[in-house]
Protein backbone atom coordinates (compact mmCIF):
# COMPACT_ATOMS: atom_id res chain seq x y z
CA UNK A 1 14.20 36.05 -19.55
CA UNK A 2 12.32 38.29 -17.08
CA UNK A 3 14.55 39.84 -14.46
CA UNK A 4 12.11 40.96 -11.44
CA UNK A 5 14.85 43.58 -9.90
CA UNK A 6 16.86 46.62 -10.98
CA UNK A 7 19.94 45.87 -12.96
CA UNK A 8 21.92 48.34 -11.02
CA UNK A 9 21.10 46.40 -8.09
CA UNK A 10 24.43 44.08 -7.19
CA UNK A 11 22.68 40.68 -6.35
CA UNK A 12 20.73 41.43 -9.91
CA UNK A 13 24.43 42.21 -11.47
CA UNK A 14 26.15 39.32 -10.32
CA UNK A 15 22.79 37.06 -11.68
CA UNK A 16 23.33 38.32 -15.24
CA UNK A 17 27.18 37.95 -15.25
CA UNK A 18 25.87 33.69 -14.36
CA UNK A 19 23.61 33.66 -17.06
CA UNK A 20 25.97 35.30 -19.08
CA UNK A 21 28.54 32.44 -18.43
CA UNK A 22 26.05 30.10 -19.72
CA UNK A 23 24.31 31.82 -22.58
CA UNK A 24 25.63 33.76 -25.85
CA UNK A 25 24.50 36.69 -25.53
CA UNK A 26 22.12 38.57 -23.03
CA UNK A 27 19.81 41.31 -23.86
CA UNK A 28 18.17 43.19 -21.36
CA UNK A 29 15.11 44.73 -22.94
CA UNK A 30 14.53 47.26 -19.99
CA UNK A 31 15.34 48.58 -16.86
CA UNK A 32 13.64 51.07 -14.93
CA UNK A 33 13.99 53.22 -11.98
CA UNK A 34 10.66 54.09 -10.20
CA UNK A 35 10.08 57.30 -8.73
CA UNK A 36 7.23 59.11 -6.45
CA UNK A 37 7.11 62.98 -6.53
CA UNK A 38 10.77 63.50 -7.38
CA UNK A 39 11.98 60.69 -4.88
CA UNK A 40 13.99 57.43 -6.09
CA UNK A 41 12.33 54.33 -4.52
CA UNK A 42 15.00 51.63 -3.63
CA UNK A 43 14.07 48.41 -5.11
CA UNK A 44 12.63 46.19 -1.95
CA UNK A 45 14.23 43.65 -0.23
CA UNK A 46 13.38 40.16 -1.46
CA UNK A 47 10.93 37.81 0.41
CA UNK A 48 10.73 34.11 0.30
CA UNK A 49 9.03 32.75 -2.09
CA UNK A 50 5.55 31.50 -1.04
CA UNK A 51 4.66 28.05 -0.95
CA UNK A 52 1.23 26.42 -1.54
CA UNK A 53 -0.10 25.00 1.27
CA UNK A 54 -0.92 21.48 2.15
CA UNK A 55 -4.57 20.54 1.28
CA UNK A 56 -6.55 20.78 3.56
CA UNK A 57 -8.46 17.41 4.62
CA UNK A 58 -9.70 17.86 7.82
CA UNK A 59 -12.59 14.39 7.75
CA UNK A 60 -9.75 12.19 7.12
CA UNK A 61 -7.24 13.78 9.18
CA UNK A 62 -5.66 11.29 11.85
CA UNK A 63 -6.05 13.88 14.51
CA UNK A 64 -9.68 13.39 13.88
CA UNK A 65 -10.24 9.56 14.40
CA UNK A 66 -6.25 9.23 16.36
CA UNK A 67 -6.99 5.24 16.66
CA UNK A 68 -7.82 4.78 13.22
CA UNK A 69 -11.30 4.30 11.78
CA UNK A 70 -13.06 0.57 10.69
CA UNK A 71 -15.21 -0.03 8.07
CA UNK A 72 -17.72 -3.16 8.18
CA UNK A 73 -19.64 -5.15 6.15
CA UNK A 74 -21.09 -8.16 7.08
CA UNK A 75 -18.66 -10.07 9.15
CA UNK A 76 -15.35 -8.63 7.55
CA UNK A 77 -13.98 -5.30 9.35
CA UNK A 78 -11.28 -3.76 7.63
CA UNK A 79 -8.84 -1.39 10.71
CA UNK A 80 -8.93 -4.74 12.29
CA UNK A 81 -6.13 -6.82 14.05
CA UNK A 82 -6.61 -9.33 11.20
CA UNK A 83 -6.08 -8.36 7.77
CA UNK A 84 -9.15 -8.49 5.09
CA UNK A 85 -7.89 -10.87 2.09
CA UNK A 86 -10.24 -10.00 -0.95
CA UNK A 87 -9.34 -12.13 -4.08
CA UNK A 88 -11.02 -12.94 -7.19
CA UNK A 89 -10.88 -12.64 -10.73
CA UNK A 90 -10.15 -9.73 -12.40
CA UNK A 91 -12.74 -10.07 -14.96
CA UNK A 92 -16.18 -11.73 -14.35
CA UNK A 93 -15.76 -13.87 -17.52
CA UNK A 94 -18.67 -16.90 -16.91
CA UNK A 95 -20.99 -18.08 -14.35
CA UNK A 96 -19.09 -21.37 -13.88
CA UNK A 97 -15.54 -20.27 -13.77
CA UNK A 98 -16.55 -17.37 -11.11
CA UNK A 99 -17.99 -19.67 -8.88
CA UNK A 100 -15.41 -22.39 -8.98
CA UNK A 101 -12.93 -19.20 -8.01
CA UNK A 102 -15.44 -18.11 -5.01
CA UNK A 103 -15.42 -21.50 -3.59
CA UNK A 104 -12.06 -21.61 -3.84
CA UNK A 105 -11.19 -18.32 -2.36
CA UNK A 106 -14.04 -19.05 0.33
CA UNK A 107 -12.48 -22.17 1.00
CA UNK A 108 -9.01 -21.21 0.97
CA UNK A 109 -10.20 -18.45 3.69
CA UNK A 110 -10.62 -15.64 1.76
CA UNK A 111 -12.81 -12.82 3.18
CA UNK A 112 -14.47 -10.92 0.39
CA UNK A 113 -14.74 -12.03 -3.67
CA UNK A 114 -13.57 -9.16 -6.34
CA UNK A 115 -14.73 -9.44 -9.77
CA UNK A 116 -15.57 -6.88 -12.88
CA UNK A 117 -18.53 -6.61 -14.34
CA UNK A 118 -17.91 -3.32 -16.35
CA UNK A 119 -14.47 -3.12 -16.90
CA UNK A 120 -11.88 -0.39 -17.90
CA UNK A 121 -9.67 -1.24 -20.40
CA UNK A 122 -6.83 0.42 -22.02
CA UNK A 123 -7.89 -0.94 -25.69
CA UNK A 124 -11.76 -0.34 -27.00
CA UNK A 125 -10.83 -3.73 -28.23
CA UNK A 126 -10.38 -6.07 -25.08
CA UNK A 127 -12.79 -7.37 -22.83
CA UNK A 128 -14.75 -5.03 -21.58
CA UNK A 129 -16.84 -6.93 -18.70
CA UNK A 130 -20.85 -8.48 -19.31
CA UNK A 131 -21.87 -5.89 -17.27
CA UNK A 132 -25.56 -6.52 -15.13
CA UNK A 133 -25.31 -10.22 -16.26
CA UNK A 134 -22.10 -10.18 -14.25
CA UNK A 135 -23.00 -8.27 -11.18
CA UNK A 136 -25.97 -11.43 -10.83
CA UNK A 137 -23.44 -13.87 -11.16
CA UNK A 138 -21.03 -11.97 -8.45
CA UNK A 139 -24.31 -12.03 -6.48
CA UNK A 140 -24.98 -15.95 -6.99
CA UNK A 141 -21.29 -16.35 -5.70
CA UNK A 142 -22.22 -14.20 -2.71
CA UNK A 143 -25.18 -16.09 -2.09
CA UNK A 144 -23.51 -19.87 -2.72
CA UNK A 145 -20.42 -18.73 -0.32
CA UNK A 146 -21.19 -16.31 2.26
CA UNK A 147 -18.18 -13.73 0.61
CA UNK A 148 -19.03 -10.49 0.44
CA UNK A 149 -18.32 -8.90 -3.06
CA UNK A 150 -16.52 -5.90 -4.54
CA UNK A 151 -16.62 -4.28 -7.99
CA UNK A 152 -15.61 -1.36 -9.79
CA UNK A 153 -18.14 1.10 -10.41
CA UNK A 154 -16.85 3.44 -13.71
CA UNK A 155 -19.49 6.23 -13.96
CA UNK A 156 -21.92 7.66 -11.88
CA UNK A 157 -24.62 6.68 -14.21
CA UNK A 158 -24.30 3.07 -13.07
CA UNK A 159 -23.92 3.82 -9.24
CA UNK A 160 -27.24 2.57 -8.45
CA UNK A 161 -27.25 -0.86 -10.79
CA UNK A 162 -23.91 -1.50 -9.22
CA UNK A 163 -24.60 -0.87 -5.45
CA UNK A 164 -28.05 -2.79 -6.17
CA UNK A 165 -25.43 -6.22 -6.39
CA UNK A 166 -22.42 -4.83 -4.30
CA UNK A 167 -21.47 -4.77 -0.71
CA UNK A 168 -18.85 -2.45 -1.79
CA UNK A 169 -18.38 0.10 -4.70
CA UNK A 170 -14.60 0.37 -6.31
CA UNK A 171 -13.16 3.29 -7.65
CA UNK A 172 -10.55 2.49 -9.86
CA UNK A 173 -7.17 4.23 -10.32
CA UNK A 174 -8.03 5.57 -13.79
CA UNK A 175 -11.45 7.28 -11.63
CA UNK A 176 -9.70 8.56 -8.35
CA UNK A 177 -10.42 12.22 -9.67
CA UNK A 178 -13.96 11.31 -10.85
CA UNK A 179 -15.75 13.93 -9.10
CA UNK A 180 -18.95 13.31 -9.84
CA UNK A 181 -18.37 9.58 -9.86
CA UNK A 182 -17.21 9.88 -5.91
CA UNK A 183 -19.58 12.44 -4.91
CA UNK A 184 -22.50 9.32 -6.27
CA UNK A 185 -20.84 6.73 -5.17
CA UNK A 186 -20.49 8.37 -1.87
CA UNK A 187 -24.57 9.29 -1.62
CA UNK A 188 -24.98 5.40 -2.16
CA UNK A 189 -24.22 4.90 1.27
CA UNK A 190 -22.37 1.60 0.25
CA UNK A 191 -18.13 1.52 1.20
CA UNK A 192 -16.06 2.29 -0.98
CA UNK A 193 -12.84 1.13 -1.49
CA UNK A 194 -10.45 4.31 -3.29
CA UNK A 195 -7.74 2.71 -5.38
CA UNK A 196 -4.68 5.74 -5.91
CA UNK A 197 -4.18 6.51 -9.50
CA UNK A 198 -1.14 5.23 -10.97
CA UNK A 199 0.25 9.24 -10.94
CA UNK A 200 -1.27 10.70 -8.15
CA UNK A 201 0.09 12.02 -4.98
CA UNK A 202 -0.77 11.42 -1.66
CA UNK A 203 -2.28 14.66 -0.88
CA UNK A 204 -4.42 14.15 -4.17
CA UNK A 205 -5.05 10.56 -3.22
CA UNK A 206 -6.49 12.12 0.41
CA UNK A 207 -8.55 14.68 -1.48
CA UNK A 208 -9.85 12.02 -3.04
CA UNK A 209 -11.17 10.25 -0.18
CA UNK A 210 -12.44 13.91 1.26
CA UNK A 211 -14.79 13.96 -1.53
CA UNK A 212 -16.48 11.17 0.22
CA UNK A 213 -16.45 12.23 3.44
CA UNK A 214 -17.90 15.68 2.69
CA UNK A 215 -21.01 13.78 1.30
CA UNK A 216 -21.54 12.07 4.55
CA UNK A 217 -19.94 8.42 3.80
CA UNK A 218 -17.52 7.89 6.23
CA UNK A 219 -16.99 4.01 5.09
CA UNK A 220 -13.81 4.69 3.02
CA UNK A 221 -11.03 2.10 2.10
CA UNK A 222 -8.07 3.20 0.82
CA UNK A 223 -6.08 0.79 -2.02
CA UNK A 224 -2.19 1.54 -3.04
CA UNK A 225 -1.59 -0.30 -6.22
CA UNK A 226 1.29 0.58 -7.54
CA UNK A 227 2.23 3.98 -9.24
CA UNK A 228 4.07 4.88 -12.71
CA UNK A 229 7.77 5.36 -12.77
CA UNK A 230 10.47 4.82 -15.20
CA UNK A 231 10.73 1.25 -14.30
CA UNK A 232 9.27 -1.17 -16.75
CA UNK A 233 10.21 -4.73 -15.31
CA UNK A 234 7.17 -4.57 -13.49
CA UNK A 235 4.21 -3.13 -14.60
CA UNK A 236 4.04 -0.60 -11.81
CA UNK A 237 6.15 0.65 -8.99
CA UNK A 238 4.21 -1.18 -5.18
CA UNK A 239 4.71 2.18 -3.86
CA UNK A 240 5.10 1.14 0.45
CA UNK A 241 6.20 4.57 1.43
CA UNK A 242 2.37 5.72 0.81
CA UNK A 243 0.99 2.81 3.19
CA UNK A 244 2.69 3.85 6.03
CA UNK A 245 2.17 7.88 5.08
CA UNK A 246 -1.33 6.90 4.58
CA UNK A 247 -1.25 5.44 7.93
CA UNK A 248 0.31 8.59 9.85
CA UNK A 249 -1.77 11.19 8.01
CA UNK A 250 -5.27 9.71 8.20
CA UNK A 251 -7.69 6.95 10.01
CA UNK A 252 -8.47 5.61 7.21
CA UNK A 253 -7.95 1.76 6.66
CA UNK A 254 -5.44 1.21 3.38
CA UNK A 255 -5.10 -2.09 1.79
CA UNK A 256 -2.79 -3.28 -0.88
CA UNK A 257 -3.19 -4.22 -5.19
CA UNK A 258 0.06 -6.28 -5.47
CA UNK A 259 -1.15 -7.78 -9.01
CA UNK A 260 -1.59 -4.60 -10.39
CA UNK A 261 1.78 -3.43 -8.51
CA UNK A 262 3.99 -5.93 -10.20
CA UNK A 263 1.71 -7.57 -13.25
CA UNK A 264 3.98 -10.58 -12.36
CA UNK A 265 2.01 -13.63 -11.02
CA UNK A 266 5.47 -14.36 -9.20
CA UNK A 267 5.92 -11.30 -7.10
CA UNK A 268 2.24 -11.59 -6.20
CA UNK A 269 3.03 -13.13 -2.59
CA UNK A 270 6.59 -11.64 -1.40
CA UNK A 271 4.56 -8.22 -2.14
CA UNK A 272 1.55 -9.35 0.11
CA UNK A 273 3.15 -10.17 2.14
CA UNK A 274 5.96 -6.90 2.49
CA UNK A 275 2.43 -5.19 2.10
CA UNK A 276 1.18 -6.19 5.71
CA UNK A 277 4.48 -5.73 6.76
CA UNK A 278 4.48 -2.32 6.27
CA UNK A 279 1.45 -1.90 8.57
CA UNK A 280 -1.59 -2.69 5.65
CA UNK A 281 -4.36 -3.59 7.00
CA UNK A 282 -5.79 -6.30 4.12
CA UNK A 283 -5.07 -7.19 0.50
CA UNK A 284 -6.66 -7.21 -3.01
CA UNK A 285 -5.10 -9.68 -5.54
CA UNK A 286 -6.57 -11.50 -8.60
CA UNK A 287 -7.17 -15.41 -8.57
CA UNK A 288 -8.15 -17.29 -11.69
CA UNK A 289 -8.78 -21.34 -12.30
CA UNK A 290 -7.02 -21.17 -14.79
CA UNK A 291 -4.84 -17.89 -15.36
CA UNK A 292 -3.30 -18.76 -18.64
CA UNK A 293 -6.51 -18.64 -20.48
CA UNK A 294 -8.20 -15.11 -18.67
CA UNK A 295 -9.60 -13.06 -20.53
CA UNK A 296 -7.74 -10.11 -18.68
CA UNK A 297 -4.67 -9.90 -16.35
CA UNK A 298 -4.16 -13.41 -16.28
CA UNK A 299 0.01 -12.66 -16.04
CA UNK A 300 -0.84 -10.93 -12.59
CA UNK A 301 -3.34 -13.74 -11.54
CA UNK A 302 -2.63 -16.59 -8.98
CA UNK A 303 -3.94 -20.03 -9.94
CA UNK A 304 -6.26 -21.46 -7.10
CA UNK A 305 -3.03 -23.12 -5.61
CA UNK A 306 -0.78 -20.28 -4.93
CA UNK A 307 -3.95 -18.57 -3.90
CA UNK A 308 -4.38 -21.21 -1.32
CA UNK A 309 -0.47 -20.57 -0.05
CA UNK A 310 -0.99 -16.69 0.36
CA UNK A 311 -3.83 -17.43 2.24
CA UNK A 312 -2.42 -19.36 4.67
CA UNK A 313 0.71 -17.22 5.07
CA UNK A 314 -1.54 -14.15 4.88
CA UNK A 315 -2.45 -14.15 8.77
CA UNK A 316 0.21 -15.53 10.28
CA UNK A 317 2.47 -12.81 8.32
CA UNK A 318 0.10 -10.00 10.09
CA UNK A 319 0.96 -10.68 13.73
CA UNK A 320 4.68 -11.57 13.28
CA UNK A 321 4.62 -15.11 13.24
């Protein structure tokens, strides 16, 4: 133990006799008394300890933009009155099942179509995406029903293949602190929609999103999808205290992952749907034909008919009816 004081001082006196009462022996290796020219200095008084300052994020600061900023592409506006529903699988597994979801999430009234093409999985051993052979079929899907699509972008090498197909690069959770990854993303000029990593903090999460400011994109999304706590009933913790922090601290638009959130297909829609309550601005949530045979996620996926329910609660549930 180092003891920053002198032990003749009586605060530092009374702190030994309390470790004392807890330890079995203390040993104070030294204690010395300064002096200048023959004079005894008195030890100084103590000063509060200081505390590291907020970061500082002044291009996504809500005192910046104090009615909130939108982001647009195409037809869909995300800062909107009405919230941006974005479904789709979460793996781009075949041509024939991804369009068979798009015209269902198209016709269900669906705004945008998410799919992976390169995806990021925890095992070397899973899935992981067809890569360019997907990103044409999420552009076939585009171009058969109007959606506008979103994928996950998972290096800056394959920034420019991806934003070739995409109206919209994703950065995952597992890529929020991907420097170099958001600094190319960012010079793409595409949107970007910033999911939180699972064990980041807010002011990290805002950093995040500074990153692509400071490169001169000011089309940034943000995505809560859940963060890591001790609780394992769900896969992570919907975490709605950021969505409305989010909200107070910057202009940014933030959305909501409730399939990644829970990992429960059942929770999928009270989430949504507490989601918007909470002042979100859109949703994100995985949709499969046939969810018991997906090649990823397909606990957390809706079949096309509870899809078709959240959709139609969806809007309704963001004015207050």
């Amino acid at each position: 133990m180092d003891v920053d004081g002198a032990a003749g001082d009586p605060r530092v006196a009374e702190a030994l006799e309390e470790v004392g009462a807890l330890a079995a022996r203390v040993v104070v290796l030294g204690s010395y008394e300064a002096w200048v020219e023959g004079s005894r200095l008195s030890a100084p008084p103590p000063t509060p300890a200081h505390h590291t300052s907020k970061p500082d994020v002044p291009l996504v600061d809500r005192r910046r933009q104090p009615d909130g900023s939108r982001v647009r592409i195409r037809d869909v506006v995300f800062g909107a009155e009405e919230p941006v529903l974005i479904a789709g699988p979460c793996s781009v597994e075949n041509e024939t099942m991804l369009l068979e979801t798009a015209d269902a999430v198209a016709r269900a009234g669906g705004d945008m179509l998410r799919g992976g093409a390169y995806k990021p999985r925890t095992s070397p051993y899973d899935f992981q995406g067809l890569g360019v052979k997907g990103l044409r079929y999420m552009a076939d899907a585009r171009e058969r029903t109007g959606l506008p699509v979103v994928t996950e972008v998972l290096s800056w090498e394959e920034v420019a293949v991806v934003a070739h197909f995409a109206d919209m690069l994703q950065i995952g959770a597992r890529n929020m602190q991907n420097f170099t990854l958001l600094r190319a993303a960012a010079r793409s000029g595409k949107p970007i929609l910033l999911k939180r990593g699972a064990g980041a903090m807010i002011e990290e999460w805002m950093m995040a999103a500074e990153y692509i400011l400071a490169e001169g994109n000011p089309n940034v999304v943000l995505c809560e999808r859940g963060i890591r706590t001790f609780e394992r009933a769900t896969r992570h913790t919907l975490d709605l205290n950021a969505v409305v922090m989010v909200r107070e601290r910057t202009h940014l638009p933030v959305i909501v992952d409730p399939s990644h959130a829970a990992g429960v297909r059942s929770l999928v829609i009270p989430l949504s749907l507490g989601s918007l309550a909470a002042g979100a601005c859109g949703l994100i949530v995985e949709v499969h034909p046939d969810p018991a045979r997906a090649m990823s996620d397909g606990a957390q996926s809706l079949d096309l008919e509870m899809f078709a329910e959240l959709a139609s609660r969806v809007k309704p549930a963001r004015v207050g009816a």
